[in-house]
Coordinates of C-alpha atoms in Angstrom, one line a residue:
M1117 CA 34.4 125.9 92.2
S1118 CA 37.9 124.6 94.1
A1119 CA 39.1 121.9 92.6
D1120 CA 38.2 118.3 94.4
A1121 CA 41.3 116.8 96.6
L1122 CA 43.5 114.5 95.1
D1123 CA 42.2 111.0 96.9
R1124 CA 41.8 107.8 95.2
T1125 CA 38.4 108.4 93.8
T1126 CA 40.1 111.2 91.4
L1127 CA 43.0 109.3 89.9
P1128 CA 40.7 108.1 87.4
R1129 CA 40.4 111.6 86.1
L1130 CA 43.8 112.3 85.6
A1131 CA 45.6 111.4 82.6
P1132 CA 47.8 108.4 82.6
E1133 CA 50.9 110.4 82.3
L1134 CA 49.8 111.8 85.9
R1135 CA 49.2 109.4 87.5
P1136 CA 51.4 106.8 89.8
A1137 CA 53.6 104.5 88.4
V1138 CA 52.0 101.5 90.2
D1139 CA 48.3 100.9 91.3
P1140 CA 48.5 102.3 94.9
A1141 CA 45.6 100.0 95.9
E1142 CA 48.1 96.8 94.7
L1143 CA 51.0 97.6 97.7
R1144 CA 51.2 96.4 101.1
S1145 CA 53.3 97.8 103.7
R1146 CA 56.6 96.1 103.4
V1147 CA 59.0 99.1 104.1
V1148 CA 58.4 101.4 107.3
H1149 CA 59.6 105.0 106.7
F1150 CA 60.8 107.6 109.7
G1151 CA 60.5 111.1 108.1
L1152 CA 57.6 112.4 106.6
G1153 CA 59.5 115.3 104.7
A1154 CA 59.7 116.6 100.8
F1155 CA 63.0 114.4 100.8
H1156 CA 61.9 111.2 101.3
R1157 CA 59.0 112.0 99.3
A1158 CA 60.9 112.9 96.4
H1159 CA 63.5 110.5 96.6
Q1160 CA 62.4 106.9 98.4
A1161 CA 59.4 106.7 97.4
V1162 CA 60.2 107.6 93.7
Y1163 CA 62.6 105.0 93.6
T1164 CA 60.2 102.6 95.8
E1165 CA 57.4 102.6 93.1
Q1166 CA 59.0 102.2 90.2
A1167 CA 61.0 99.7 91.8
S1168 CA 57.5 97.8 92.4
A1169 CA 56.7 99.1 88.9
L1170 CA 59.2 97.6 87.3
S1171 CA 59.3 94.3 89.3
G1172 CA 55.8 94.2 89.8
E1173 CA 56.7 93.0 93.7
P1174 CA 53.9 94.9 95.9
W1175 CA 56.8 97.2 97.8
G1176 CA 54.4 99.9 99.6
I1177 CA 56.0 101.9 102.1
A1178 CA 54.2 102.8 105.6
A1179 CA 55.2 106.6 106.7
V1180 CA 56.2 107.2 110.1
A1181 CA 56.3 111.4 111.0
P1182 CA 58.3 111.8 114.7
R1183 CA 56.1 114.9 115.1
S1184 CA 54.0 116.0 112.6
V1185 CA 50.6 115.1 113.2
Q1186 CA 49.3 117.6 110.9
T1187 CA 51.2 116.0 108.1
V1188 CA 49.8 112.6 108.7
R1189 CA 46.3 114.0 109.0
A1190 CA 47.0 115.5 105.5
L1191 CA 48.7 113.0 103.4
R1192 CA 45.6 110.2 104.9
D1193 CA 43.1 113.1 103.3
Q1194 CA 44.7 112.2 100.1
D1195 CA 44.4 108.6 100.4
C1196 CA 48.6 108.9 101.2
L1197 CA 48.9 110.2 97.2
Y1198 CA 50.8 113.5 96.4
S1199 CA 52.5 115.0 94.0
L1200 CA 55.7 115.3 92.2
T1201 CA 56.7 118.2 89.9
E1202 CA 60.0 118.3 88.6
R1203 CA 61.8 121.9 87.8
R1204 CA 63.2 121.4 84.4
P1205 CA 64.9 123.9 82.0
D1206 CA 62.5 123.3 79.5
G1207 CA 59.5 123.3 81.8
N1208 CA 57.9 121.4 84.4
R1209 CA 56.8 117.7 84.8
S1210 CA 53.9 116.7 87.3
R1211 CA 52.9 113.4 88.4
V1212 CA 51.2 111.3 91.1
V1213 CA 53.1 109.4 93.4
G1214 CA 51.4 106.1 95.4
A1215 CA 53.8 104.5 96.7
V1216 CA 53.1 105.6 100.1
V1217 CA 50.3 103.4 101.3
D1218 CA 50.3 104.3 105.4
A1219 CA 51.0 107.6 107.6
L1220 CA 51.5 107.5 111.3
A1221 CA 52.5 109.4 113.8
M1222 CA 55.0 108.0 116.3
G1223 CA 53.1 109.3 119.5
P1224 CA 49.9 108.5 118.8
D1225 CA 50.1 106.0 116.1
A1226 CA 53.1 104.4 118.9
K1227 CA 51.3 100.8 118.8
A1228 CA 50.5 100.1 115.3
V1229 CA 54.3 101.1 114.9
D1230 CA 55.3 98.8 117.2
A1231 CA 53.5 95.8 115.3
L1232 CA 54.8 97.1 111.8
L1233 CA 58.2 96.4 112.8
A1234 CA 57.6 93.0 114.4
D1235 CA 55.6 92.6 111.1
P1236 CA 58.2 89.6 109.2
E1237 CA 56.6 91.1 106.1
V1238 CA 58.7 94.1 107.1
T1239 CA 62.2 93.7 106.0
V1240 CA 63.6 97.3 105.6
V1241 CA 63.5 100.2 107.8
T1242 CA 64.4 103.7 105.8
L1243 CA 65.2 107.1 108.2
T1244 CA 65.6 110.7 107.2
V1245 CA 65.7 112.4 110.6
T1246 CA 68.1 114.9 109.4
E1247 CA 71.3 114.7 112.0
K1248 CA 69.8 115.6 115.3
G1249 CA 67.2 112.8 114.9
Y1250 CA 70.2 110.4 115.9
H1251 CA 71.2 112.3 119.1
R1252 CA 75.0 111.9 118.5
S1253 CA 77.3 112.8 121.1
P1254 CA 79.5 115.3 119.5
S1255 CA 83.0 114.1 121.5
T1256 CA 82.4 110.5 120.6
G1257 CA 79.6 109.6 118.2
G1258 CA 77.9 107.3 120.3
L1259 CA 74.8 107.9 121.9
D1260 CA 74.2 111.0 123.7
T1261 CA 72.3 109.5 126.6
A1262 CA 72.8 112.5 129.1
A1263 CA 70.2 114.5 126.3
A1264 CA 66.5 114.9 127.5
P1265 CA 64.5 113.2 125.2
V1266 CA 66.7 110.3 125.2
A1267 CA 67.0 109.8 128.8
A1268 CA 63.0 110.3 129.3
D1269 CA 63.0 107.5 126.6
L1270 CA 65.5 105.4 128.3
A1271 CA 63.6 105.9 132.0
T1272 CA 60.2 105.0 130.1
A1273 CA 60.8 102.9 127.9
P1274 CA 60.2 99.7 126.8
D1275 CA 55.5 100.3 127.5
G1276 CA 55.7 104.0 128.5
P1277 CA 55.7 107.2 125.5
L1278 CA 59.0 107.4 123.6
T1279 CA 59.7 110.7 121.6
T1280 CA 62.6 109.5 120.1
V1281 CA 63.1 108.0 117.0
V1282 CA 66.0 106.2 118.3
G1283 CA 64.2 105.0 120.9
R1284 CA 61.0 104.2 119.2
L1285 CA 63.4 102.5 116.3
A1286 CA 65.7 100.2 119.4
A1287 CA 62.0 99.2 121.3
G1288 CA 60.7 97.9 118.2
L1289 CA 64.1 96.1 116.8
A1290 CA 64.5 94.5 120.6
A1291 CA 60.7 93.3 120.5
R1292 CA 61.2 92.2 117.1
M1293 CA 64.3 90.0 118.0
R1294 CA 62.8 88.7 121.4
A1295 CA 59.8 86.7 119.2
G1296 CA 62.5 85.6 117.0
T1297 CA 61.3 87.2 113.9
A1298 CA 62.5 87.3 110.1
P1299 CA 65.7 89.8 109.8
I1300 CA 65.5 93.2 109.1
S1301 CA 67.8 96.2 107.2
V1302 CA 67.9 99.8 108.8
V1303 CA 68.5 101.8 106.3
S1304 CA 70.1 105.8 107.1
C1305 CA 69.2 108.1 104.0
D1306 CA 70.5 111.1 106.2
N1307 CA 73.3 113.2 105.0
M1308 CA 75.9 112.1 107.2
A1309 CA 79.3 110.6 106.7
G1310 CA 79.1 106.4 107.5
N1311 CA 75.1 106.9 108.6
G1312 CA 74.8 103.6 108.6
A1313 CA 77.6 102.9 111.1
A1314 CA 75.8 105.9 113.4
L1315 CA 72.5 104.6 112.9
R1316 CA 73.7 101.1 114.3
R1317 CA 75.7 102.4 117.3
V1318 CA 73.1 105.0 118.8
V1319 CA 70.4 102.5 118.6
H1320 CA 73.1 99.4 120.2
D1321 CA 73.9 101.9 122.8
F1322 CA 70.0 102.7 123.6
V1323 CA 69.8 99.3 123.8
R1324 CA 73.1 98.8 125.8
A1325 CA 71.5 101.9 128.3
S1326 CA 67.9 100.4 128.8
A1327 CA 67.1 98.8 131.7
W1328 CA 65.8 95.7 129.9
P1329 CA 66.6 92.6 131.3
D1330 CA 67.7 90.6 128.6
R1331 CA 69.1 93.7 126.3
A1332 CA 72.8 91.3 126.1
R1333 CA 70.9 89.2 124.7
V1334 CA 68.8 91.4 122.5
L1335 CA 72.0 92.9 121.0
D1336 CA 73.8 89.4 120.3
R1337 CA 70.5 88.7 118.2
M1338 CA 70.7 91.9 116.6
A1339 CA 74.3 91.9 115.3
E1340 CA 72.9 88.3 113.3
A1341 CA 69.7 89.8 112.3
V1342 CA 69.3 93.4 111.7
A1343 CA 71.8 94.9 109.1
F1344 CA 72.5 98.8 108.5
P1345 CA 73.7 99.5 105.7
A1346 CA 75.1 102.8 104.6
T1347 CA 73.7 105.3 101.5
V1348 CA 74.5 108.2 100.1
V1349 CA 71.3 110.6 99.0
D1350 CA 71.1 112.8 96.4
R1351 CA 68.3 115.5 95.0
I1352 CA 67.9 118.9 96.0
V1353 CA 64.3 119.6 97.1
P1354 CA 63.1 122.7 97.6
A1355 CA 60.6 123.7 100.1
A1356 CA 57.0 123.6 98.7
G1357 CA 54.8 127.0 98.8
E1358 CA 51.7 128.2 97.6
S1359 CA 52.9 128.7 94.3
D1360 CA 53.6 125.0 94.4
R1361 CA 50.3 124.2 95.3
A1362 CA 48.8 126.3 92.9
A1363 CA 50.9 124.7 90.4
A1364 CA 50.0 121.4 91.3
V1365 CA 46.4 122.0 90.9
A1366 CA 47.0 123.8 87.0
A1367 CA 49.2 120.2 86.5
L1368 CA 46.1 118.0 87.4
G1369 CA 43.4 119.7 87.9
V1370 CA 43.1 118.8 91.4
R1371 CA 44.0 119.8 94.7
D1372 CA 47.0 118.7 96.7
A1373 CA 47.8 120.1 99.9
L1374 CA 51.1 118.0 100.2
P1375 CA 52.8 119.0 96.7
V1376 CA 56.3 118.1 96.4
T1377 CA 58.9 119.3 94.0
A1378 CA 62.6 118.8 92.9
E1379 CA 65.6 118.9 90.1
P1380 CA 65.1 115.6 87.5
Y1381 CA 68.4 114.3 88.9
R1382 CA 68.1 112.0 91.3
Q1383 CA 70.9 109.3 93.2
W1384 CA 70.8 106.7 95.4
V1385 CA 74.1 104.5 96.2
L1386 CA 73.9 101.8 98.8
E1387 CA 76.3 99.4 100.9
D1388 CA 75.0 96.1 98.9
S1389 CA 75.0 94.3 102.8
F1390 CA 71.2 93.7 103.5
A1391 CA 70.3 91.1 106.1
A1392 CA 66.9 90.8 104.3
P1393 CA 64.5 90.8 101.0
R1394 CA 63.9 94.3 100.1
P1395 CA 62.6 96.5 96.7
P1396 CA 65.2 96.4 93.9
W1397 CA 65.9 99.9 94.0
E1398 CA 68.5 99.1 91.5
R1399 CA 65.6 98.8 88.4
D1400 CA 65.6 102.7 88.7
G1401 CA 68.9 103.0 88.7
A1402 CA 70.1 103.0 92.3
L1403 CA 73.8 101.5 92.8
F1404 CA 74.7 99.0 94.9
V1405 CA 78.2 99.0 96.2
P1406 CA 80.8 97.0 98.5
D1407 CA 81.7 100.6 100.1
V1408 CA 80.0 104.0 99.8
A1409 CA 82.5 106.1 100.8
P1410 CA 83.9 107.1 97.8
Y1411 CA 81.0 108.1 97.1
Q1412 CA 80.2 110.0 100.1
L1413 CA 83.5 111.6 99.7
A1414 CA 82.8 112.9 95.9
K1415 CA 79.4 114.5 97.0
L1416 CA 81.2 115.8 99.7
R1417 CA 84.1 117.6 98.1
L1418 CA 83.2 117.9 94.7
L1419 CA 78.9 118.6 95.2
N1420 CA 78.3 120.0 98.6
G1421 CA 82.1 122.1 98.3
S1422 CA 81.0 123.6 95.2
H1423 CA 77.4 124.6 96.5
S1424 CA 79.3 126.3 99.4
A1425 CA 81.8 128.0 96.9
L1426 CA 78.8 129.5 94.5
A1427 CA 77.9 130.8 97.8
Y1428 CA 79.7 132.7 99.2
L1429 CA 81.6 134.2 95.7
G1430 CA 78.1 134.2 94.0
T1431 CA 77.3 136.7 97.4
A1432 CA 80.4 138.5 97.1
A1433 CA 79.5 139.6 93.1
G1434 CA 75.6 140.6 94.3
R1435 CA 74.3 137.6 93.2
T1436 CA 71.3 135.8 94.6
T1437 CA 70.9 132.1 94.1
I1438 CA 73.3 129.1 92.2
A1439 CA 71.9 129.6 88.8
E1440 CA 72.1 133.4 88.7
T1441 CA 75.6 132.9 90.2
M1442 CA 75.9 130.2 87.1
A1443 CA 75.1 132.6 84.8
T1444 CA 77.9 134.6 85.9
D1445 CA 80.9 134.3 83.4
W1446 CA 82.9 132.6 86.1
G1447 CA 80.4 130.3 87.7
E1448 CA 80.5 127.2 84.9
R1449 CA 84.5 127.8 85.4
L1450 CA 84.6 127.5 89.3
V1451 CA 82.7 124.6 89.1
R1452 CA 85.4 122.7 87.0
A1453 CA 88.5 124.3 88.4
L1454 CA 87.1 124.0 91.9
C1455 CA 86.4 119.7 91.1
A1456 CA 89.9 119.4 89.1
E1457 CA 91.3 120.6 92.2
V1458 CA 90.3 119.2 94.6
S1459 CA 89.5 115.8 92.8
P1460 CA 93.2 113.9 93.3
T1461 CA 92.5 114.0 97.4
L1462 CA 88.8 111.7 96.9
P1463 CA 89.8 107.5 96.9
A1464 CA 89.7 105.4 94.3
G1465 CA 86.2 103.4 93.8
G1466 CA 83.7 106.2 93.2
P1467 CA 82.6 108.6 90.3
D1468 CA 84.3 109.6 87.9
P1469 CA 85.5 113.8 88.8
V1470 CA 84.8 114.9 85.3
E1471 CA 81.2 113.4 84.8
Y1472 CA 80.3 114.3 88.0
A1473 CA 81.9 118.0 87.1
D1474 CA 79.3 117.7 84.1
D1475 CA 76.4 117.0 86.0
L1476 CA 76.9 119.6 88.9
V1477 CA 77.5 122.2 85.9
V1478 CA 74.3 121.5 84.4
R1479 CA 72.4 120.8 88.0
F1480 CA 73.4 124.0 89.4
R1481 CA 72.3 126.0 85.9
N1482 CA 68.6 124.8 86.2
P1483 CA 67.0 128.2 85.9
G1484 CA 63.8 126.3 87.6
M1485 CA 65.9 125.3 90.8
R1486 CA 65.8 129.0 92.9
H1487 CA 68.1 127.4 95.2
L1488 CA 69.4 131.0 97.8
L1489 CA 72.6 131.1 98.1
R1490 CA 72.1 132.7 101.9
Q1491 CA 70.1 129.5 102.9
I1492 CA 73.5 127.0 101.2
G1493 CA 76.2 129.5 102.9
S1494 CA 74.5 129.8 106.1
D1495 CA 76.3 127.7 109.2
G1496 CA 79.7 128.0 107.2
S1497 CA 81.8 127.3 110.0
L1498 CA 80.3 123.6 110.9
K1499 CA 80.1 123.0 106.7
I1500 CA 83.3 124.1 105.0
T1501 CA 85.2 122.1 107.9
E1502 CA 84.1 118.9 106.3
R1503 CA 83.6 120.3 102.9
W1504 CA 86.8 122.2 102.2
L1505 CA 89.5 122.0 105.0
P1506 CA 90.3 118.4 104.8
A1507 CA 91.0 118.5 101.0
L1508 CA 92.9 121.9 101.5
R1509 CA 95.2 119.8 103.9
T1510 CA 96.2 117.3 102.2
L1511 CA 97.1 119.0 99.1
R1512 CA 98.9 121.4 101.2
A1513 CA 101.0 118.9 102.6
R1514 CA 101.6 117.9 99.1
G1515 CA 102.8 120.6 97.7
T1516 CA 100.0 121.1 95.3
S1517 CA 98.1 124.3 94.3
T1518 CA 95.4 125.6 96.0
T1519 CA 93.7 128.2 94.4
V1520 CA 90.7 127.8 94.1
L1521 CA 89.8 126.5 97.8
E1522 CA 92.3 130.0 98.7
L1523 CA 89.6 132.0 96.5
A1524 CA 86.2 130.0 98.3
L1525 CA 87.8 130.3 101.8
A1526 CA 88.8 134.2 101.0
A1527 CA 84.9 134.5 100.0
W1528 CA 83.9 133.2 103.4
V1529 CA 86.5 135.7 105.2
L1530 CA 84.4 138.1 103.1
G1531 CA 81.2 137.4 104.3
T1532 CA 81.9 136.4 108.3
G1533 CA 82.5 140.2 108.8
R1534 CA 79.1 141.2 107.0
A1535 CA 76.9 140.5 110.3
D1536 CA 73.2 140.2 107.5
A1537 CA 75.4 137.8 104.9
F1538 CA 75.1 134.7 106.3
A1539 CA 73.7 132.9 109.7
D1540 CA 76.1 131.0 111.7
P1541 CA 76.3 129.5 115.0
T1542 CA 79.6 131.2 116.0
G1543 CA 78.8 134.5 114.8
D1544 CA 80.0 136.5 117.4
A1545 CA 82.9 134.7 117.6
L1546 CA 83.0 134.9 113.4
A1547 CA 82.5 138.7 113.8
A1548 CA 85.1 139.3 117.0
C1549 CA 87.9 138.4 114.5
W1550 CA 87.3 141.5 112.9
A1551 CA 88.7 143.9 115.0
P1552 CA 89.6 147.2 113.6
A1553 CA 93.4 147.8 114.2
T1554 CA 93.8 144.0 113.0
R1555 CA 95.7 143.2 109.7
P1556 CA 93.6 140.9 106.8
P1557 CA 96.0 138.0 107.6
Q1558 CA 95.8 138.2 111.4
T1559 CA 91.5 138.1 110.2
V1560 CA 92.1 135.0 108.1
R1561 CA 94.4 133.3 111.1
A1562 CA 91.5 134.4 113.8
L1563 CA 88.8 133.4 111.7
L1564 CA 90.6 129.7 110.7
R1565 CA 91.6 129.2 115.0
V1566 CA 87.6 129.4 115.4
L1567 CA 87.0 126.9 113.2
G1568 CA 89.5 124.8 115.1
A1569 CA 91.7 124.9 111.7
A1570 CA 94.8 126.0 114.5
D1571 CA 97.1 123.9 111.7
L1572 CA 96.0 126.2 108.8
A1573 CA 95.7 129.4 110.8
D1574 CA 99.8 129.0 111.1
D1575 CA 100.3 128.1 108.0
D1576 CA 101.6 132.0 106.7
A1577 CA 101.4 131.3 102.8
L1578 CA 97.9 130.3 103.2
T1579 CA 96.4 133.1 105.0
A1580 CA 98.8 135.2 102.9
A1581 CA 97.1 134.2 100.1
V1582 CA 93.5 134.0 101.4
A1583 CA 94.0 137.9 102.5
A1584 CA 95.3 138.6 99.0
R1585 CA 92.1 138.0 97.8
L1586 CA 89.6 140.1 99.8
P1587 CA 90.2 143.5 97.8
A1588 CA 88.7 141.7 94.7
L1589 CA 86.3 140.4 96.5
R1590 CA 85.1 144.0 98.6
A1591 CA 84.9 144.7 94.8
G1592 CA 82.7 141.9 93.7
H1593 CA 85.3 140.9 91.8
V1594 CA 85.8 137.3 90.6
E1595 CA 89.3 136.0 89.4
I1596 CA 89.6 132.5 88.7

């Protein structure tokens, strides 16, 4: 006999430690969230539920799925409840989260979404729609008005069907401004440097490019009444599969169609520049600071930089996951050495680099997290240009040693010569750098030019040092 489905009627059957931290029936839709994926449900929703539980304030979330009607339907069938399982080294820990009180599909439920954006009780909008959802121009960083979905929205707004989150949000905020409703804060939780400013720009660009006769007045009002705080979010949330659904049944005794799994660690740093009331997320450990940039850069260069280094070096050594790579005799040494090498390039005001490295070692060692090197190492031509190269430039300009970055770069170079190693949007151009007659330093120079790093390609000492690392890595030896 199959287990009953998770919903509010089955909650009383669960042990108290498995139930939500708050009674979902006591919450109201005061936060609108765009993006109904696993990361939001494992991150912002948890912070919001805990903030409500610790403060007694009824901060519920109305979650809007830009595309996935199926996810909305599945969540509604469960009264918007779902389980979160933390994969801990000492065993999994599961519970039900109840912060989400409504689930909407952006297209079919457009009127309900607009009504929420105009509701004075809603004072916060959050987003996890990935960088692609912002439709930014690569050349300007502003809204790409020539992109087909954006152009279609501009042609139909405000009364026609809107398919982009930027268009839906801009139209909803414009209606709120016209009605003179209370101020509101719009919070990007996507992994982009300066995400608050990026979101503000594309929303303002949409209004500016619209055919609305009052667009200038709307923009003036938005400048006064809509804040776009920057944030840094951090939690590893792998995709859930059938095994996770089975584990949820075993842990809860009820069937959850939308379980979420995550590592125990989570972090949220927010710019303290909100325009309206918000959940007291700091009650659950969120950090409010004047400037998130030092935290953003620390995450990019220490966490993401180490992740990429482990992916390429672990692959060279025949490993498959981050935890397996950390289990080598050099994994921890690599993380600590990279953090020590790169930390002098970080601005003041961020986390302590040594403590940050300590946390990374614990997180990356977690055997419950099967984080695949192949996944982390994909799109390397995009990732390492942000994660490694700026620090590499800074250190070399100072005449400082860059031996760990050289080793990591050599492992990436080696991966570009193996067609089945990592997916990359510039894969053909990278593979072309491996001409049979090409000497290793020339290959390194050519690969750096594909990355747009001509200055580093012209650094003969660097390319020679990277090339010198290749023979040992080919043999699977990692020397730090």
